[in-house]
Every structure is written in structure tokens, then in C-alpha cells.
């Protein structure tokens, strides 16, 4: 993959909750796992170990801060974290709130669903709260 | 889940490549994704954001070091990182080498296989090299 064909290098219609010069936090809008966020490293790199130590500390600080606030605002049973990138090798983290009555629990969200599943509403003021909290903490 | 029923609190038959008082690196032995390793936090915690900053730096340093050496020794097309824990909520990271001819590429390894897939042999001296390198770096 070249950067010219990478959708994280040429984003369209991203719902940005926070960003700086190194990375950004996106809300996934079309999902049954409400509150799913992504942390995207702005530069086109594939792997966590392509970052230097300070860069790795920073992206994982952002991931942990997003996770912490999703837990506070959505109170999920569990959080899934994943940096896969086999389809799109541009470093990005998934932060996915999971609940026992969701369509896939306890299986990963990328597998076949086990049941129709309950889709929760986004917590009241989720977007405003995430923007405010991330801006204050990061 | 209580610690008494947690298999990471009461491990059996783990193939340990490295450990200290905070966490350990395991080789997954029965897998079609040869070189798959896990980093397990020794204390029974569920989420990355349950760690303090220094603990988070440490576990992610270990994850990145394992990833770096799997890349050097196995030369995979991509690495998948994941901390899921929906089935077993004890903080542990998967570091999974992926190749285009594996059974699932580009889908996650937890989904249905797409093809029989090529299973690579473990790199020559993989276990000894990982033990030596992790011990030197960590």
C-alpha cells in the first residue's frame, strides 16, 4: 500500500473527537458497539514498533485516556483494544466497548454474530464530554 | 471472574520466554500463526487503563520489544496486536505474526478461516533468540 491509496492519509468524513500533530481520536458512527473509537497515528507507519519510545508513550497515553473515558461514560462490561492493520497497514487502534448482551460477546467483533444483540444508545453528551475530557487530559 | 478461576493467575504448562515481577512473555505453541506470543500482566487486572502510567509504559515496552523481535526473526507481512479479554478478563496482549498466505489474511485470526493456509516453521533458534534478546533488552 502507498500513502496515495491509504484512507487514513486521505481521510473523508471522519468524526474527530480530538487531534494534535501526531495522532487523532475518531468516533465510529455506524456500529452496533456504541462508543467504539479509533486512535489513528497521523504519519503513515504500519507497526507499533515503528515508533520511537516517546511516540509509543504518546499514542498509548491517548489510547488509555480514550479507554478510561469510554469506561466512565458507557460503563461497558469490557474493553477490547486492537491494532490489526492487515487490511489497512496504517497504525490505528480500536477501542471497543463490549457488553454481555451485544451481538458477539464473548467473541471478537470481527467474527460472525452469535445473536441479534442489544445496541446501546450513546451516553448523554458523549461527544461533548469526550471532546472536553480529551482536550483537558491530552 | 475471580482470581481463583483465572488461568493466568494459576498458569499450567506456559512456555515462558521471559518474565519479571510485573509481567511475562509466553510463546503460543499450538497455532497456525507460528511465532504468536502473549504478554501477560502478572497481577489480576482487566484493562490497560487499570495500570498507572509507569506500569503502562512497561507493558507496552515489552509488547513493542516482542513485536520488534518477531518481525526480525519471522519477517511477517504484518503484526496484529490485541488485548481483548472478553472471555478471560486478565490483562494480556496478543502479538500475532500474519502473512498473506495464512488461513485468515486479511481477516482477524479469530474469524472463520478463508483457506487452508500455509503454516510456517518457527525460525531457526527462535526460542533461544527470543530469550536472549528479551533478557538483554528488558
Short mmCIF file of C-alpha atoms in Angstrom, two decimals:
data_model
loop_
_atom_site.label_atom_id
_atom_site.label_comp_id
_atom_site.label_asym_id
_atom_site.label_seq_id
_atom_site.Cartn_x
_atom_site.Cartn_y
_atom_site.Cartn_z
CA UNK A 1 0.00 0.00 0.00
CA UNK A 2 1.20 3.50 -0.81
CA UNK A 3 0.12 6.61 1.04
CA UNK A 4 -1.83 7.74 -2.03
CA UNK A 5 -4.27 4.82 -1.59
CA UNK A 6 -4.44 4.97 2.22
CA UNK A 7 -7.74 6.23 3.59
CA UNK A 8 -6.07 7.34 6.85
CA UNK A 9 -3.69 9.52 4.84
CA UNK A 10 -6.61 10.96 2.84
CA UNK A 11 -9.48 10.96 5.33
CA UNK A 12 -13.07 11.69 4.37
CA UNK A 13 -15.97 12.17 6.74
CA UNK A 14 -14.06 11.36 9.92
CA UNK A 15 -15.84 12.23 13.20
CA UNK A 16 -12.89 13.75 15.06
CA UNK A 17 -13.13 13.95 18.87
CA UNK A 18 -9.59 15.23 19.42
CA UNK A 19 -6.38 15.67 17.47
CA UNK A 20 -2.88 17.05 17.64
CA UNK A 21 0.04 16.97 15.23
CA UNK A 22 0.85 13.32 15.99
CA UNK A 23 -2.45 11.50 16.25
CA UNK A 24 -6.23 11.82 16.33
CA UNK A 25 -9.23 10.24 18.06
CA UNK A 26 -12.22 9.28 15.93
CA UNK A 27 -15.72 8.17 16.88
CA UNK A 28 -17.04 5.25 14.82
CA UNK A 29 -20.55 6.31 13.87
CA UNK A 30 -22.03 3.27 12.12
CA UNK A 31 -21.60 0.46 14.62
CA UNK A 32 -23.56 -1.84 16.90
CA UNK A 33 -20.82 -1.31 19.53
CA UNK A 34 -21.76 2.19 20.51
CA UNK A 35 -18.87 4.32 21.71
CA UNK A 36 -16.28 2.49 19.55
CA UNK A 37 -13.39 4.90 18.99
CA UNK A 38 -10.20 4.77 16.96
CA UNK A 39 -6.84 6.37 17.63
CA UNK A 40 -5.01 6.99 14.35
CA UNK A 41 -1.32 7.89 14.11
CA UNK A 42 -1.20 10.70 11.56
CA UNK A 43 2.04 9.64 9.87
CA UNK A 44 1.83 6.60 7.58
CA UNK A 45 3.57 3.88 9.63
CA UNK A 46 2.45 0.25 9.90
CA UNK A 47 3.53 -1.11 13.27
CA UNK A 48 3.73 0.00 16.90
CA UNK A 49 7.44 -0.86 16.89
CA UNK A 50 7.98 1.63 14.03
CA UNK A 51 7.51 4.37 16.66
CA UNK A 52 10.29 5.58 18.93
CA UNK A 53 9.82 5.35 22.69
CA UNK A 54 8.34 8.83 23.16
CA UNK A 55 5.93 8.36 20.26
CA UNK A 56 4.85 4.98 21.64
CA UNK A 57 4.26 6.51 25.08
CA UNK A 58 2.15 9.20 23.49
CA UNK A 59 -0.12 7.01 21.38
CA UNK A 60 -0.66 4.60 24.30
CA UNK A 61 -1.42 7.54 26.60
CA UNK A 62 -4.10 8.59 24.11
CA UNK A 63 -5.45 5.02 23.84
CA UNK A 64 -5.60 4.66 27.64
CA UNK A 65 -7.27 8.06 28.03
CA UNK A 66 -9.92 7.17 25.45
CA UNK A 67 -10.46 3.81 27.14
CA UNK A 68 -10.75 5.42 30.57
CA UNK A 69 -13.41 7.86 29.40
CA UNK A 70 -15.39 5.27 27.43
CA UNK A 71 -15.48 3.20 30.64
CA UNK A 72 -16.73 6.18 32.63
CA UNK A 73 -19.33 7.32 30.10
CA UNK A 74 -20.59 3.97 28.72
CA UNK A 75 -19.84 1.58 31.64
CA UNK A 76 -19.19 -1.43 29.38
CA UNK A 77 -18.55 -4.92 30.70
CA UNK A 78 -15.14 -4.98 28.98
CA UNK A 79 -12.98 -3.02 26.57
CA UNK A 80 -11.32 -4.60 23.52
CA UNK A 81 -8.12 -2.99 22.23
CA UNK A 82 -6.66 -3.94 18.86
CA UNK A 83 -4.14 -2.71 16.34
CA UNK A 84 -4.57 -5.11 13.41
CA UNK A 85 -3.96 -3.30 10.13
CA UNK A 86 -3.82 -6.40 7.94
CA UNK A 87 -6.32 -4.76 5.60
CA UNK A 88 -5.09 -1.19 6.09
CA UNK A 89 -1.47 -1.08 7.32
CA UNK A 90 -1.55 2.44 8.77
CA UNK A 91 -1.12 2.39 12.56
CA UNK A 92 -4.52 2.76 14.24
CA UNK A 93 -6.03 1.44 17.45
CA UNK A 94 -9.57 0.24 18.02
CA UNK A 95 -11.08 0.90 21.46
CA UNK A 96 -14.33 -1.09 21.56
CA UNK A 97 -16.81 -1.19 24.44
CA UNK A 98 -18.30 -4.66 24.92
CA UNK A 99 -21.34 -5.92 26.81
CA UNK A 100 -22.63 -9.40 27.56
CA UNK A 101 -25.79 -8.80 25.53
CA UNK A 102 -24.01 -7.44 22.44
CA UNK A 103 -24.17 -9.42 19.18
CA UNK A 104 -20.76 -11.11 19.57
CA UNK A 105 -19.89 -11.39 23.28
CA UNK A 106 -17.54 -13.03 24.28
CA UNK A 107 -16.22 -13.43 20.71
CA UNK A 108 -14.33 -10.63 18.90
CA UNK A 109 -16.47 -8.17 16.96
CA UNK A 110 -14.95 -9.21 13.62
CA UNK A 111 -16.39 -12.77 13.79
CA UNK A 112 -19.86 -13.96 12.86
CA UNK A 113 -22.53 -12.62 15.26
CA UNK A 114 -23.87 -15.02 17.88
CA UNK A 115 -27.23 -13.25 18.34
CA UNK A 116 -29.09 -10.11 17.21
CA UNK A 117 -27.65 -8.27 20.22
CA UNK A 118 -28.63 -5.17 22.13
CA UNK A 119 -27.39 -1.87 20.68
CA UNK A 120 -26.99 0.72 23.39
CA UNK A 121 -27.64 4.41 22.84
CA UNK A 122 -24.63 6.69 23.03
CA UNK A 123 -24.30 8.08 26.54
CA UNK A 124 -25.86 11.52 27.03
CA UNK A 125 -23.41 14.22 25.94
CA UNK A 126 -20.88 11.52 24.94
CA UNK A 127 -19.39 13.58 22.11
CA UNK A 128 -19.18 16.81 24.10
CA UNK A 129 -17.81 15.03 27.15
CA UNK A 130 -15.17 13.14 25.15
CA UNK A 131 -14.06 16.33 23.40
CA UNK A 132 -13.86 18.18 26.70
CA UNK A 133 -12.13 15.41 28.64
CA UNK A 134 -9.58 14.52 25.94
CA UNK A 135 -8.74 18.15 25.39
CA UNK A 136 -8.17 18.62 29.13
CA UNK A 137 -6.15 15.44 29.65
CA UNK A 138 -4.03 15.35 26.49
CA UNK B 1 -14.41 -13.93 37.30
CA UNK B 2 -12.43 -14.36 40.49
CA UNK B 3 -8.70 -14.92 40.62
CA UNK B 4 -9.30 -18.48 41.79
CA UNK B 5 -10.82 -19.39 38.39
CA UNK B 6 -8.38 -17.34 36.27
CA UNK B 7 -5.93 -19.44 34.25
CA UNK B 8 -3.44 -16.55 34.09
CA UNK B 9 -3.43 -16.42 37.91
CA UNK B 10 -2.98 -20.20 38.09
CA UNK B 11 -0.93 -20.99 34.98
CA UNK B 12 -0.23 -24.51 33.78
CA UNK B 13 2.14 -25.52 31.01
CA UNK B 14 3.05 -21.99 29.93
CA UNK B 15 6.03 -21.71 27.55
CA UNK B 16 7.76 -18.74 29.18
CA UNK B 17 10.27 -16.78 27.04
CA UNK B 18 10.91 -14.05 29.62
CA UNK B 19 9.45 -12.79 32.86
CA UNK B 20 9.96 -10.33 35.68
CA UNK B 21 7.89 -9.46 38.73
CA UNK B 22 5.35 -7.43 36.68
CA UNK B 23 4.72 -9.40 33.50
CA UNK B 24 5.76 -12.37 31.37
CA UNK B 25 6.14 -13.27 27.69
CA UNK B 26 4.70 -16.58 26.52
CA UNK B 27 5.09 -18.47 23.25
CA UNK B 28 1.83 -19.91 21.89
CA UNK B 29 2.77 -23.45 20.91
CA UNK B 30 -0.35 -24.85 19.24
CA UNK B 31 -1.10 -22.34 16.50
CA UNK B 32 -1.13 -21.95 12.71
CA UNK B 33 0.31 -18.43 13.22
CA UNK B 34 3.80 -19.50 14.14
CA UNK B 35 5.61 -17.11 16.45
CA UNK B 36 2.40 -15.90 18.15
CA UNK B 37 3.37 -14.60 21.59
CA UNK B 38 1.44 -13.27 24.56
CA UNK B 39 2.42 -10.67 27.14
CA UNK B 40 0.57 -11.31 30.40
CA UNK B 41 0.42 -8.82 33.28
CA UNK B 42 1.05 -10.93 36.38
CA UNK B 43 -1.43 -9.11 38.66
CA UNK B 44 -5.11 -9.81 38.03
CA UNK B 45 -6.32 -6.59 36.36
CA UNK B 46 -8.75 -6.37 33.46
CA UNK B 47 -7.99 -3.24 31.46
CA UNK B 48 -4.98 -1.27 30.21
CA UNK B 49 -6.37 1.82 31.96
CA UNK B 50 -6.26 -0.05 35.30
CA UNK B 51 -2.46 0.40 35.16
CA UNK B 52 -0.69 3.55 36.28
CA UNK B 53 1.49 5.41 33.78
CA UNK B 54 4.75 3.65 34.64
CA UNK B 55 3.10 0.23 34.52
CA UNK B 56 1.52 1.06 31.15
CA UNK B 57 4.89 2.19 29.79
CA UNK B 58 6.43 -1.04 30.96
CA UNK B 59 3.88 -3.46 29.48
CA UNK B 60 3.87 -1.58 26.16
CA UNK B 61 7.68 -1.59 26.13
CA UNK B 62 7.52 -5.37 26.49
CA UNK B 63 4.85 -5.67 23.77
CA UNK B 64 6.89 -3.49 21.37
CA UNK B 65 10.09 -5.43 22.11
CA UNK B 66 8.35 -8.75 21.44
CA UNK B 67 6.86 -7.33 18.23
CA UNK B 68 10.24 -5.98 17.10
CA UNK B 69 11.93 -9.35 17.54
CA UNK B 70 9.12 -11.36 15.95
CA UNK B 71 9.47 -9.05 12.94
CA UNK B 72 13.22 -9.63 12.80
CA UNK B 73 13.06 -13.38 13.27
CA UNK B 74 9.89 -14.30 11.36
CA UNK B 75 9.66 -11.44 8.82
CA UNK B 76 5.84 -11.46 8.72
CA UNK B 77 3.80 -9.31 6.35
CA UNK B 78 2.06 -7.65 9.33
CA UNK B 79 1.71 -7.87 13.09
CA UNK B 80 -1.66 -7.94 14.85
CA UNK B 81 -1.81 -6.62 18.42
CA UNK B 82 -4.85 -7.19 20.61
CA UNK B 83 -5.90 -7.01 24.23
CA UNK B 84 -9.44 -8.39 24.20
CA UNK B 85 -10.14 -10.31 27.41
CA UNK B 86 -13.89 -10.66 26.91
CA UNK B 87 -13.53 -14.38 27.66
CA UNK B 88 -10.70 -14.04 30.18
CA UNK B 89 -10.59 -10.55 31.75
CA UNK B 90 -6.97 -10.68 32.93
CA UNK B 91 -4.81 -8.14 31.08
CA UNK B 92 -2.86 -9.91 28.32
CA UNK B 93 -1.64 -8.88 24.88
CA UNK B 94 -1.57 -10.99 21.73
CA UNK B 95 1.31 -10.35 19.31
CA UNK B 96 0.46 -12.29 16.16
CA UNK B 97 2.60 -12.53 13.01
CA UNK B 98 0.48 -12.53 9.83
CA UNK B 99 1.23 -13.47 6.24
CA UNK B 100 -0.77 -13.15 3.05
CA UNK B 101 -0.91 -16.93 2.60
CA UNK B 102 -2.08 -17.67 6.15
CA UNK B 103 -5.54 -19.17 6.72
CA UNK B 104 -7.27 -15.88 7.58
CA UNK B 105 -5.41 -12.99 5.92
CA UNK B 106 -6.53 -10.18 5.83
CA UNK B 107 -9.24 -11.10 8.36
CA UNK B 108 -8.54 -11.39 12.10
CA UNK B 109 -7.38 -14.81 13.31
CA UNK B 110 -10.50 -15.28 15.47
CA UNK B 111 -12.86 -15.38 12.46
CA UNK B 112 -13.69 -18.30 10.17
CA UNK B 113 -10.69 -19.33 8.02
CA UNK B 114 -10.71 -18.24 4.39
CA UNK B 115 -8.41 -21.03 3.12
CA UNK B 116 -6.30 -23.95 4.46
CA UNK B 117 -3.35 -21.56 4.71
CA UNK B 118 0.41 -22.03 4.87
CA UNK B 119 1.84 -22.72 8.32
CA UNK B 120 5.43 -21.51 8.57
CA UNK B 121 8.07 -23.29 10.61
CA UNK B 122 9.36 -21.43 13.62
CA UNK B 123 12.51 -19.50 12.69
CA UNK B 124 15.77 -21.30 13.47
CA UNK B 125 16.71 -20.71 17.11
CA UNK B 126 13.53 -18.65 17.63
CA UNK B 127 13.12 -19.66 21.28
CA UNK B 128 16.80 -19.18 22.17
CA UNK B 129 16.98 -15.89 20.27
CA UNK B 130 13.82 -14.52 21.87
CA UNK B 131 15.01 -15.49 25.34
CA UNK B 132 18.42 -13.91 24.74
CA UNK B 133 17.08 -10.72 23.13
CA UNK B 134 14.28 -10.10 25.62
CA UNK B 135 16.60 -10.69 28.53
CA UNK B 136 19.11 -8.20 27.08
CA UNK B 137 16.55 -5.52 26.16
CA UNK B 138 14.17 -5.67 29.14
#
